[in-house]
mmCIF file of C-alpha atoms in Angstrom:
data_model
loop_
_atom_site.group_PDB
_atom_site.id
_atom_site.type_symbol
_atom_site.label_atom_id
_atom_site.label_comp_id
_atom_site.label_asym_id
_atom_site.label_seq_id
_atom_site.Cartn_x
_atom_site.Cartn_y
_atom_site.Cartn_z
ATOM 1 C CA MET A 1 0.000 0.000 0.000
ATOM 2 C CA THR A 2 1.763 3.138 -1.247
ATOM 3 C CA TYR A 3 0.801 6.672 -0.308
ATOM 4 C CA ALA A 4 2.530 9.885 0.687
ATOM 5 C CA GLU A 5 3.246 9.760 4.402
ATOM 6 C CA PRO A 6 1.796 12.837 6.136
ATOM 7 C CA PRO A 7 3.982 15.057 8.313
ATOM 8 C CA LEU A 8 3.541 14.327 12.015
ATOM 9 C CA ARG A 9 2.086 17.200 14.048
ATOM 10 C CA GLU A 10 1.226 17.546 17.706
ATOM 11 C CA PRO A 11 -0.317 21.052 17.956
ATOM 12 C CA ASP A 12 -0.089 23.145 21.085
ATOM 13 C CA LEU A 13 -2.999 23.164 23.500
ATOM 14 C CA PRO A 14 -5.696 25.822 23.142
ATOM 15 C CA ARG A 15 -5.090 29.052 25.010
ATOM 16 C CA THR A 16 -7.852 28.144 27.470
ATOM 17 C CA ALA A 17 -6.051 24.946 28.480
ATOM 18 C CA LYS A 18 -4.082 26.095 31.504
ATOM 19 C CA VAL A 19 -2.298 24.007 34.084
ATOM 20 C CA ARG A 20 -4.221 24.095 37.364
ATOM 21 C CA PRO A 21 -2.736 23.593 40.836
ATOM 22 C CA THR A 22 -5.691 21.478 41.970
ATOM 23 C CA ALA A 23 -7.522 18.470 40.600
ATOM 24 C CA LEU A 24 -9.983 19.137 37.841
ATOM 25 C CA ARG A 25 -13.646 19.229 38.788
ATOM 26 C CA THR A 26 -16.053 17.289 36.596
ATOM 27 C CA GLY A 27 -19.377 18.740 35.523
ATOM 28 C CA TRP A 28 -22.642 17.733 33.874
ATOM 29 C CA THR A 29 -23.473 17.464 30.186
ATOM 30 C CA THR A 30 -26.292 19.379 28.561
ATOM 31 C CA GLY A 31 -27.977 15.999 28.134
ATOM 32 C CA ALA A 32 -27.905 15.247 31.860
ATOM 33 C CA CYS A 33 -29.212 18.719 32.715
ATOM 34 C CA ALA A 34 -32.010 18.456 30.132
ATOM 35 C CA THR A 35 -32.943 15.066 31.599
ATOM 36 C CA ALA A 36 -33.076 16.482 35.130
ATOM 37 C CA ALA A 37 -35.199 19.426 33.988
ATOM 38 C CA THR A 38 -37.564 17.028 32.214
ATOM 39 C CA LYS A 39 -38.042 14.814 35.234
ATOM 40 C CA ALA A 40 -38.575 17.809 37.523
ATOM 41 C CA ALA A 41 -41.230 19.300 35.231
ATOM 42 C CA LEU A 42 -43.046 16.007 34.710
ATOM 43 C CA THR A 43 -42.981 15.193 38.421
ATOM 44 C CA ALA A 44 -44.466 18.617 39.152
ATOM 45 C CA LEU A 45 -47.182 18.035 36.567
ATOM 46 C CA VAL A 46 -48.059 14.652 38.088
ATOM 47 C CA THR A 47 -47.907 15.628 41.768
ATOM 48 C CA GLY A 48 -49.082 19.233 41.528
ATOM 49 C CA GLU A 49 -46.038 20.312 43.533
ATOM 50 C CA PRO A 50 -43.134 22.379 42.146
ATOM 51 C CA GLN A 51 -39.840 20.495 42.497
ATOM 52 C CA ARG A 52 -36.702 21.897 44.096
ATOM 53 C CA GLN A 53 -34.397 18.972 43.357
ATOM 54 C CA VAL A 54 -34.568 15.819 41.286
ATOM 55 C CA GLU A 55 -32.710 12.531 40.932
ATOM 56 C CA ILE A 56 -31.901 10.897 37.579
ATOM 57 C CA GLY A 57 -29.963 7.871 36.399
ATOM 58 C CA LEU A 58 -26.809 8.186 34.293
ATOM 59 C CA PRO A 59 -26.078 5.691 31.482
ATOM 60 C CA ALA A 60 -23.615 3.735 33.638
ATOM 61 C CA GLY A 61 -26.243 3.266 36.354
ATOM 62 C CA ARG A 62 -25.164 5.908 38.839
ATOM 63 C CA ARG A 63 -27.960 8.004 40.410
ATOM 64 C CA VAL A 64 -27.308 11.724 40.823
ATOM 65 C CA THR A 65 -29.284 14.647 42.239
ATOM 66 C CA PHE A 66 -29.677 18.051 40.578
ATOM 67 C CA ALA A 67 -30.891 21.321 42.030
ATOM 68 C CA VAL A 68 -33.860 22.783 40.149
ATOM 69 C CA ALA A 69 -33.375 26.511 39.570
ATOM 70 C CA ARG A 70 -36.996 27.154 38.613
ATOM 71 C CA CYS A 71 -40.153 25.074 38.422
ATOM 72 C CA ASP A 72 -43.411 26.650 37.206
ATOM 73 C CA LEU A 73 -46.693 24.787 37.186
ATOM 74 C CA ASP A 74 -50.044 25.207 35.499
ATOM 75 C CA PRO A 75 -51.865 22.337 37.246
ATOM 76 C CA SER A 76 -53.052 19.487 35.014
ATOM 77 C CA ARG A 77 -51.895 21.261 31.837
ATOM 78 C CA ARG A 78 -48.256 22.297 31.737
ATOM 79 C CA ALA A 79 -45.059 22.439 33.790
ATOM 80 C CA GLU A 80 -41.677 23.948 33.098
ATOM 81 C CA ALA A 81 -38.407 23.381 34.960
ATOM 82 C CA VAL A 82 -34.896 24.785 34.623
ATOM 83 C CA VAL A 83 -31.583 23.164 35.564
ATOM 84 C CA VAL A 84 -28.476 25.325 35.240
ATOM 85 C CA LYS A 85 -25.512 23.568 33.671
ATOM 86 C CA ASP A 86 -22.329 23.311 35.722
ATOM 87 C CA ALA A 87 -19.552 22.275 33.327
ATOM 88 C CA GLY A 88 -16.973 21.829 36.086
ATOM 89 C CA ASP A 89 -13.476 22.857 35.042
ATOM 90 C CA ASP A 90 -14.055 22.193 31.346
ATOM 91 C CA PRO A 91 -13.747 25.336 29.188
ATOM 92 C CA ASP A 92 -17.283 24.979 27.883
ATOM 93 C CA VAL A 93 -19.377 27.718 26.276
ATOM 94 C CA THR A 94 -22.547 26.133 27.709
ATOM 95 C CA HIS A 95 -21.430 26.535 31.328
ATOM 96 C CA GLY A 96 -24.265 28.353 33.089
ATOM 97 C CA ALA A 97 -26.803 27.542 30.368
ATOM 98 C CA GLU A 98 -30.388 27.226 31.595
ATOM 99 C CA LEU A 99 -31.535 23.851 30.299
ATOM 100 C CA THR A 100 -35.306 24.202 30.209
ATOM 101 C CA ALA A 101 -37.913 21.446 29.837
ATOM 102 C CA THR A 102 -41.551 22.254 29.112
ATOM 103 C CA VAL A 103 -43.842 19.262 29.640
ATOM 104 C CA THR A 104 -47.448 18.862 28.520
ATOM 105 C CA TRP A 105 -49.821 15.940 28.088
ATOM 106 C CA ARG A 106 -50.644 14.512 24.675
ATOM 107 C CA ASP A 107 -53.506 12.287 23.590
ATOM 108 C CA GLU A 108 -51.430 9.413 22.171
ATOM 109 C CA PRO A 109 -49.390 7.227 24.555
ATOM 110 C CA GLY A 110 -45.621 7.561 24.403
ATOM 111 C CA LEU A 111 -43.025 10.305 24.466
ATOM 112 C CA ARG A 112 -42.639 13.061 21.903
ATOM 113 C CA LEU A 113 -39.375 14.982 22.258
ATOM 114 C CA ASP A 114 -38.944 18.327 20.494
ATOM 115 C CA GLY A 115 -36.430 21.133 20.425
ATOM 116 C CA GLY A 116 -37.411 24.654 21.383
ATOM 117 C CA PRO A 117 -35.645 28.021 21.145
ATOM 118 C CA GLY A 118 -31.894 27.777 21.625
ATOM 119 C CA VAL A 119 -31.657 24.119 20.583
ATOM 120 C CA GLY A 120 -30.164 23.689 17.125
ATOM 121 C CA THR A 121 -31.882 22.129 14.131
ATOM 122 C CA VAL A 122 -30.041 19.508 12.077
ATOM 123 C CA THR A 123 -29.806 20.559 8.419
ATOM 124 C CA ARG A 124 -27.181 18.158 7.051
ATOM 125 C CA PRO A 125 -26.584 14.408 7.200
ATOM 126 C CA GLY A 126 -23.647 12.796 8.984
ATOM 127 C CA LEU A 127 -24.561 13.480 12.607
ATOM 128 C CA GLY A 128 -26.574 10.383 13.344
ATOM 129 C CA LEU A 129 -29.705 12.521 13.704
ATOM 130 C CA ALA A 130 -32.690 13.106 11.433
ATOM 131 C CA VAL A 131 -32.319 16.103 9.145
ATOM 132 C CA GLY A 132 -34.905 18.682 10.160
ATOM 133 C CA GLY A 133 -35.052 17.442 13.734
ATOM 134 C CA PRO A 134 -33.589 18.879 16.932
ATOM 135 C CA ALA A 135 -29.906 18.427 17.727
ATOM 136 C CA ILE A 136 -30.549 16.177 20.716
ATOM 137 C CA ASN A 137 -28.135 13.274 20.563
ATOM 138 C CA GLU A 138 -28.951 9.601 21.053
ATOM 139 C CA THR A 139 -27.781 9.181 24.654
ATOM 140 C CA PRO A 140 -29.650 12.257 25.984
ATOM 141 C CA ARG A 141 -32.758 11.005 24.179
ATOM 142 C CA ARG A 142 -32.473 7.667 25.978
ATOM 143 C CA MET A 143 -31.821 9.381 29.309
ATOM 144 C CA ILE A 144 -34.864 11.617 28.914
ATOM 145 C CA GLY A 145 -36.983 8.626 27.958
ATOM 146 C CA GLN A 146 -35.817 6.709 31.020
ATOM 147 C CA ALA A 147 -36.509 9.677 33.313
ATOM 148 C CA VAL A 148 -40.027 10.084 31.913
ATOM 149 C CA ALA A 149 -40.683 6.342 32.334
ATOM 150 C CA GLU A 150 -39.719 6.624 36.020
ATOM 151 C CA VAL A 151 -42.638 9.013 36.533
ATOM 152 C CA VAL A 152 -45.398 7.747 34.216
ATOM 153 C CA ASP A 153 -46.279 4.620 32.252
ATOM 154 C CA LEU A 154 -45.617 5.588 28.634
ATOM 155 C CA GLY A 155 -47.658 2.636 27.472
ATOM 156 C CA GLU A 156 -50.735 4.376 28.791
ATOM 157 C CA THR A 157 -49.763 8.037 29.023
ATOM 158 C CA GLY A 158 -48.748 10.544 26.356
ATOM 159 C CA VAL A 159 -46.112 13.146 27.187
ATOM 160 C CA ARG A 160 -44.607 15.924 25.087
ATOM 161 C CA VAL A 161 -41.267 17.363 26.179
ATOM 162 C CA VAL A 162 -39.765 20.484 24.608
ATOM 163 C CA ILE A 163 -36.133 21.239 25.482
ATOM 164 C CA SER A 164 -35.061 24.861 25.101
ATOM 165 C CA VAL A 165 -32.023 26.913 26.084
ATOM 166 C CA PRO A 166 -32.281 30.688 26.534
ATOM 167 C CA ARG A 167 -29.421 32.373 24.640
ATOM 168 C CA GLY A 168 -28.566 29.037 23.053
ATOM 169 C CA GLU A 169 -28.283 30.587 19.610
ATOM 170 C CA ILE A 170 -25.694 33.044 20.948
ATOM 171 C CA MET A 171 -23.744 30.253 22.663
ATOM 172 C CA ALA A 172 -23.735 28.264 19.417
ATOM 173 C CA ARG A 173 -21.729 31.003 17.688
ATOM 174 C CA LYS A 174 -18.714 29.867 19.721
ATOM 175 C CA THR A 175 -19.083 26.245 18.625
ATOM 176 C CA THR A 176 -18.607 24.374 15.351
ATOM 177 C CA ASN A 177 -22.364 23.804 15.011
ATOM 178 C CA ARG A 178 -22.915 26.018 11.969
ATOM 179 C CA ARG A 179 -20.084 24.327 10.076
ATOM 180 C CA LEU A 180 -21.714 20.973 10.836
ATOM 181 C CA GLY A 181 -25.096 22.188 9.678
ATOM 182 C CA ILE A 182 -26.671 22.615 13.116
ATOM 183 C CA LEU A 183 -28.473 25.946 12.988
ATOM 184 C CA GLY A 184 -30.290 28.071 15.529
ATOM 185 C CA GLY A 185 -28.767 26.873 18.765
ATOM 186 C CA ILE A 186 -26.626 24.453 20.707
ATOM 187 C CA SER A 187 -26.644 20.664 20.677
ATOM 188 C CA ILE A 188 -27.860 18.556 23.590
ATOM 189 C CA LEU A 189 -24.909 16.253 24.055
ATOM 190 C CA GLY A 190 -23.253 13.688 26.274
ATOM 191 C CA THR A 191 -22.540 9.955 26.280
ATOM 192 C CA THR A 192 -22.044 9.507 30.035
ATOM 193 C CA GLY A 193 -23.883 12.487 31.554
ATOM 194 C CA ILE A 194 -20.596 13.695 33.019
ATOM 195 C CA VAL A 195 -18.302 16.357 31.565
ATOM 196 C CA ARG A 196 -14.688 15.328 31.946
ATOM 197 C CA PRO A 197 -12.212 18.066 31.011
ATOM 198 C CA PHE A 198 -10.438 16.370 28.123
ATOM 199 C CA SER A 199 -9.162 19.584 26.578
ATOM 200 C CA THR A 200 -6.848 20.845 29.307
ATOM 201 C CA ALA A 201 -3.167 20.533 30.208
ATOM 202 C CA SER A 202 -4.212 18.790 33.403
ATOM 203 C CA TRP A 203 -6.120 16.173 31.449
ATOM 204 C CA ARG A 204 -3.040 15.548 29.297
ATOM 205 C CA ALA A 205 -1.062 15.080 32.500
ATOM 206 C CA SER A 206 -3.647 12.608 33.777
ATOM 207 C CA VAL A 207 -3.318 10.586 30.549
ATOM 208 C CA VAL A 208 0.446 10.395 30.985
ATOM 209 C CA GLN A 209 0.008 9.469 34.631
ATOM 210 C CA ALA A 210 -2.379 6.650 33.712
ATOM 211 C CA VAL A 211 0.275 5.167 31.406
ATOM 212 C CA HIS A 212 2.880 5.441 34.182
ATOM 213 C CA VAL A 213 0.573 3.664 36.640
ATOM 214 C CA MET A 214 0.026 0.864 34.166
ATOM 215 C CA ALA A 215 3.741 0.485 33.567
ATOM 216 C CA ALA A 216 4.438 0.396 37.304
ATOM 217 C CA GLN A 217 2.164 -2.646 37.558
ATOM 218 C CA GLY A 218 4.228 -4.533 35.005
ATOM 219 C CA GLU A 219 1.801 -4.263 32.085
ATOM 220 C CA ARG A 220 3.308 -3.877 28.631
ATOM 221 C CA THR A 221 0.333 -3.261 26.325
ATOM 222 C CA VAL A 222 -1.590 -0.007 26.595
ATOM 223 C CA VAL A 223 -4.999 0.363 24.970
ATOM 224 C CA LEU A 224 -5.810 3.939 23.988
ATOM 225 C CA CYS A 225 -9.512 4.831 23.731
ATOM 226 C CA THR A 226 -11.020 8.200 22.877
ATOM 227 C CA GLY A 227 -13.924 7.969 25.343
ATOM 228 C CA GLY A 228 -16.364 5.780 27.211
ATOM 229 C CA ARG A 229 -18.000 4.122 24.198
ATOM 230 C CA THR A 230 -14.689 3.220 22.568
ATOM 231 C CA GLU A 231 -13.391 1.899 25.886
ATOM 232 C CA ARG A 232 -16.358 -0.462 26.148
ATOM 233 C CA ALA A 233 -15.631 -1.713 22.641
ATOM 234 C CA ALA A 234 -11.923 -2.066 23.413
ATOM 235 C CA ARG A 235 -12.631 -4.152 26.497
ATOM 236 C CA ALA A 236 -14.782 -6.472 24.415
ATOM 237 C CA LEU A 237 -11.914 -6.859 21.932
ATOM 238 C CA LEU A 238 -9.294 -7.449 24.630
ATOM 239 C CA PRO A 239 -11.067 -9.084 27.586
ATOM 240 C CA GLU A 240 -7.842 -10.688 28.777
ATOM 241 C CA LEU A 241 -6.269 -7.343 29.707
ATOM 242 C CA PRO A 242 -6.774 -5.831 33.177
ATOM 243 C CA GLU A 243 -8.674 -2.580 33.622
ATOM 244 C CA VAL A 244 -5.506 -0.550 34.222
ATOM 245 C CA CYS A 245 -4.406 -1.123 30.605
ATOM 246 C CA PHE A 246 -7.279 0.918 29.163
ATOM 247 C CA VAL A 247 -6.597 4.651 29.023
ATOM 248 C CA GLU A 248 -9.098 7.276 27.820
ATOM 249 C CA VAL A 249 -6.826 9.638 25.929
ATOM 250 C CA GLY A 250 -9.389 12.161 24.709
ATOM 251 C CA ASP A 251 -7.413 14.400 22.348
ATOM 252 C CA PHE A 252 -3.969 13.398 23.630
ATOM 253 C CA THR A 253 -2.939 10.347 21.639
ATOM 254 C CA GLY A 254 0.533 11.739 21.017
ATOM 255 C CA ALA A 255 1.191 12.331 24.715
ATOM 256 C CA ALA A 256 0.029 8.802 25.546
ATOM 257 C CA VAL A 257 2.221 7.195 22.882
ATOM 258 C CA THR A 258 5.238 9.208 24.018
ATOM 259 C CA ALA A 259 4.645 8.073 27.602
ATOM 260 C CA ALA A 260 4.221 4.457 26.481
ATOM 261 C CA VAL A 261 7.546 4.495 24.662
ATOM 262 C CA GLY A 262 9.274 6.184 27.590
ATOM 263 C CA ASP A 263 7.941 3.577 30.000
ATOM 264 C CA GLY A 264 9.143 0.679 27.889
ATOM 265 C CA MET A 265 5.768 -0.489 26.610
ATOM 266 C CA THR A 266 5.923 -3.122 23.890
ATOM 267 C CA GLY A 267 2.455 -2.676 22.428
ATOM 268 C CA VAL A 268 -0.033 0.112 21.727
ATOM 269 C CA VAL A 269 -3.608 -0.535 20.652
ATOM 270 C CA PHE A 270 -5.744 2.391 19.491
ATOM 271 C CA VAL A 271 -9.541 2.037 19.345
ATOM 272 C CA GLY A 272 -11.545 4.912 17.920
ATOM 273 C CA MET A 273 -14.280 6.141 15.616
ATOM 274 C CA ALA A 274 -14.021 7.469 12.093
ATOM 275 C CA GLY A 275 -13.461 11.154 12.849
ATOM 276 C CA LYS A 276 -10.559 10.726 15.286
ATOM 277 C CA LEU A 277 -9.003 8.062 13.057
ATOM 278 C CA ALA A 278 -9.137 10.421 10.075
ATOM 279 C CA LYS A 279 -7.278 13.099 12.031
ATOM 280 C CA LEU A 280 -4.627 10.637 13.198
ATOM 281 C CA ALA A 281 -4.235 9.253 9.673
ATOM 282 C CA ALA A 282 -3.400 12.806 8.587
ATOM 283 C CA GLY A 283 -0.546 12.836 11.115
ATOM 284 C CA ILE A 284 -2.269 14.948 13.782
ATOM 285 C CA LEU A 285 -1.456 13.605 17.244
ATOM 286 C CA MET A 286 -3.334 16.192 19.339
ATOM 287 C CA THR A 287 -6.874 16.228 17.979
ATOM 288 C CA HIS A 288 -8.648 19.023 19.880
ATOM 289 C CA TYR A 289 -11.294 20.500 17.566
ATOM 290 C CA THR A 290 -9.756 23.992 17.730
ATOM 291 C CA ARG A 291 -6.420 22.660 16.511
ATOM 292 C CA SER A 292 -7.450 20.177 13.846
ATOM 293 C CA LYS A 293 -10.225 19.140 11.526
ATOM 294 C CA VAL A 294 -11.063 16.027 9.571
ATOM 295 C CA ASP A 295 -9.194 15.924 6.237
ATOM 296 C CA LEU A 296 -11.971 14.847 3.883
ATOM 297 C CA SER A 297 -9.607 14.710 0.919
ATOM 298 C CA LEU A 298 -7.725 11.991 2.789
ATOM 299 C CA LEU A 299 -10.964 10.070 3.253
ATOM 300 C CA GLY A 300 -11.679 10.559 -0.452
ATOM 301 C CA ALA A 301 -8.270 9.064 -1.285
ATOM 302 C CA VAL A 302 -8.983 6.122 1.019
ATOM 303 C CA THR A 303 -12.323 5.642 -0.738
ATOM 304 C CA ALA A 304 -10.637 5.484 -4.134
ATOM 305 C CA GLU A 305 -7.983 3.079 -2.874
ATOM 306 C CA ALA A 306 -10.702 0.831 -1.445
ATOM 307 C CA GLY A 307 -12.359 0.600 -4.870
ATOM 308 C CA GLY A 308 -14.987 3.299 -4.590
ATOM 309 C CA ASP A 309 -16.324 4.725 -7.849
ATOM 310 C CA PRO A 310 -15.733 8.383 -8.761
ATOM 311 C CA ASP A 311 -19.184 9.465 -7.551
ATOM 312 C CA LEU A 312 -18.566 7.939 -4.115
ATOM 313 C CA VAL A 313 -15.086 9.486 -3.937
ATOM 314 C CA ALA A 314 -16.597 12.894 -4.719
ATOM 315 C CA ALA A 315 -19.373 12.421 -2.155
ATOM 316 C CA VAL A 316 -16.930 11.435 0.593
ATOM 317 C CA THR A 317 -14.596 14.328 -0.250
ATOM 318 C CA ALA A 318 -17.576 16.701 0.097
ATOM 319 C CA ALA A 319 -18.970 14.989 3.217
ATOM 320 C CA ASN A 320 -20.148 17.045 6.166
ATOM 321 C CA THR A 321 -18.247 15.112 8.862
ATOM 322 C CA GLY A 322 -16.129 12.018 9.389
ATOM 323 C CA ARG A 323 -19.313 10.288 10.468
ATOM 324 C CA HIS A 324 -20.984 11.293 7.219
ATOM 325 C CA ALA A 325 -18.108 9.699 5.290
ATOM 326 C CA TYR A 326 -18.534 6.559 7.418
ATOM 327 C CA GLU A 327 -22.248 6.467 6.548
ATOM 328 C CA LEU A 328 -21.487 6.881 2.839
ATOM 329 C CA TRP A 329 -19.026 3.973 2.999
ATOM 330 C CA ALA A 330 -21.598 1.845 4.796
ATOM 331 C CA ALA A 331 -24.344 2.648 2.288
ATOM 332 C CA ALA A 332 -22.021 1.725 -0.587
ATOM 333 C CA GLY A 333 -20.956 -1.559 1.023
ATOM 334 C CA LEU A 334 -17.407 -0.228 1.348
ATOM 335 C CA LEU A 335 -17.164 0.291 5.109
ATOM 336 C CA GLY A 336 -14.968 -2.753 5.739
ATOM 337 C CA PRO A 337 -12.358 -2.165 2.997
ATOM 338 C CA ALA A 338 -12.207 1.615 3.473
ATOM 339 C CA GLY A 339 -12.184 1.314 7.261
ATOM 340 C CA ASP A 340 -9.357 -1.235 7.130
ATOM 341 C CA LEU A 341 -7.288 1.073 4.949
ATOM 342 C CA LEU A 342 -7.916 3.989 7.310
ATOM 343 C CA CYS A 343 -6.832 1.853 10.280
ATOM 344 C CA HIS A 344 -3.670 0.834 8.401
ATOM 345 C CA ARG A 345 -2.833 4.496 7.806
ATOM 346 C CA VAL A 346 -3.310 5.311 11.486
ATOM 347 C CA ARG A 347 -1.109 2.356 12.408
ATOM 348 C CA GLN A 348 1.669 3.667 10.173
ATOM 349 C CA VAL A 349 1.397 7.164 11.673
ATOM 350 C CA LEU A 350 1.544 5.867 15.256
ATOM 351 C CA ARG A 351 4.499 3.574 14.482
ATOM 352 C CA ARG A 352 6.407 6.468 12.919
ATOM 353 C CA PHE A 353 5.572 8.728 15.858
ATOM 354 C CA ALA A 354 6.820 6.037 18.268
ATOM 355 C CA ARG A 355 9.956 5.580 16.135
ATOM 356 C CA HIS A 356 8.954 1.937 15.705
ATOM 357 C CA ALA A 357 9.680 1.256 19.374
ATOM 358 C CA VAL A 358 6.311 -0.455 19.949
ATOM 359 C CA SER A 359 3.957 -2.680 18.005
ATOM 360 C CA VAL A 360 0.728 -0.934 17.012
ATOM 361 C CA ASP A 361 -2.748 -2.233 16.282
ATOM 362 C CA VAL A 362 -5.746 -0.066 15.362
ATOM 363 C CA ALA A 363 -9.482 -0.783 15.393
ATOM 364 C CA MET A 364 -12.434 1.317 14.257
ATOM 365 C CA VAL A 365 -15.751 0.852 16.052
ATOM 366 C CA ASP A 366 -19.254 1.986 15.196
ATOM 367 C CA PHE A 367 -20.715 5.131 16.697
ATOM 368 C CA ALA A 368 -22.535 3.255 19.431
ATOM 369 C CA GLY A 369 -19.296 1.593 20.534
ATOM 370 C CA GLU A 370 -21.013 -1.775 20.146
ATOM 371 C CA ARG A 371 -18.969 -3.483 17.446
ATOM 372 C CA MET A 372 -15.723 -3.280 15.566
ATOM 373 C CA VAL A 373 -16.187 -2.501 11.884
ATOM 374 C CA ALA A 374 -12.562 -2.369 10.680
ATOM 375 C CA SER A 375 -9.009 -2.899 11.858
ATOM 376 C CA SER A 376 -5.372 -2.801 10.820
ATOM 377 C CA GLY A 377 -5.310 -6.599 10.728
ATOM 378 C CA ARG A 378 -5.252 -7.998 14.262
ATOM 379 C CA TRP A 379 -8.978 -8.738 14.302
ATOM 380 C CA ALA A 380 -11.438 -9.797 11.644
ATOM 381 C CA ALA A 381 -14.346 -7.360 11.485
#
């Protein structure tokens, strides 16, 4: 497989990523806050009593309690609750946002979830959401559904929930939403419910520390995952490895590989999704969104190499996101071959960056983190 090797780059951290003298404080995702606001409003509607705090379940099973900033009630008709987002120490433009849920009854059983003012509308494919619908991601949708089901029986009761965010359209100007085709507001996000400050110098230090801890316990293979979903997939691929071997690197793959080499590791496994893999394949080892973007021309070249026709190559090169390219590959029956080639390119980049001091394997997983769809050769997809 011949192609021009990309230059290796590990960009500096964003200006907002400052070293802190104390441990970083986690926060709550917009999805968790929207879920808490929903449950508070629905509980008020059912009980006739405004709520001052509310408990919800996170995807991993943990139960957490949120303060309710405001809860207004029009008995038997409508309730509205507000939970203010605390992003912890993450430099997040939605810190302080008032996640608002307005709940009303509907005639048909089941849950209808809509976006109100300040929540973006999806206008392009490639985000895993219906075009024309609200930018409320899959995990927050499930969380909201679970919270509603804890209060009423959706088999018998109809509930409409509208999530809105005052000033959300203004907040969205400081995000990449418009470039992704999300217009009119912010996205309701989160895969765990918890905001962990991936994009800070302290988080990079914690990644390096995790590798050191693993090395101190005599382990020699480190498994680098970009987040919680990829870690679940990685553990399924490598069940024989102890928990300490799995490191959530966030944006700091380069720092983790450097630490692995310095600690005498013999093997590095990287498990990720299409977007992060595309950035790494382009030679970018620090993948914070302000310092890098997906090189769609690279994905177009991979498409051609995998046997894609000119129309597919053009569509991938013009794709909205890395996920959109992934979906185009899947629709064309080319996900396996193209994904394998992408994983091979990432493997070559990581081996070069490590100066060939470690073995490298790479796997691409689907966007639910449920199954591997491609690899650099160690596993059969």
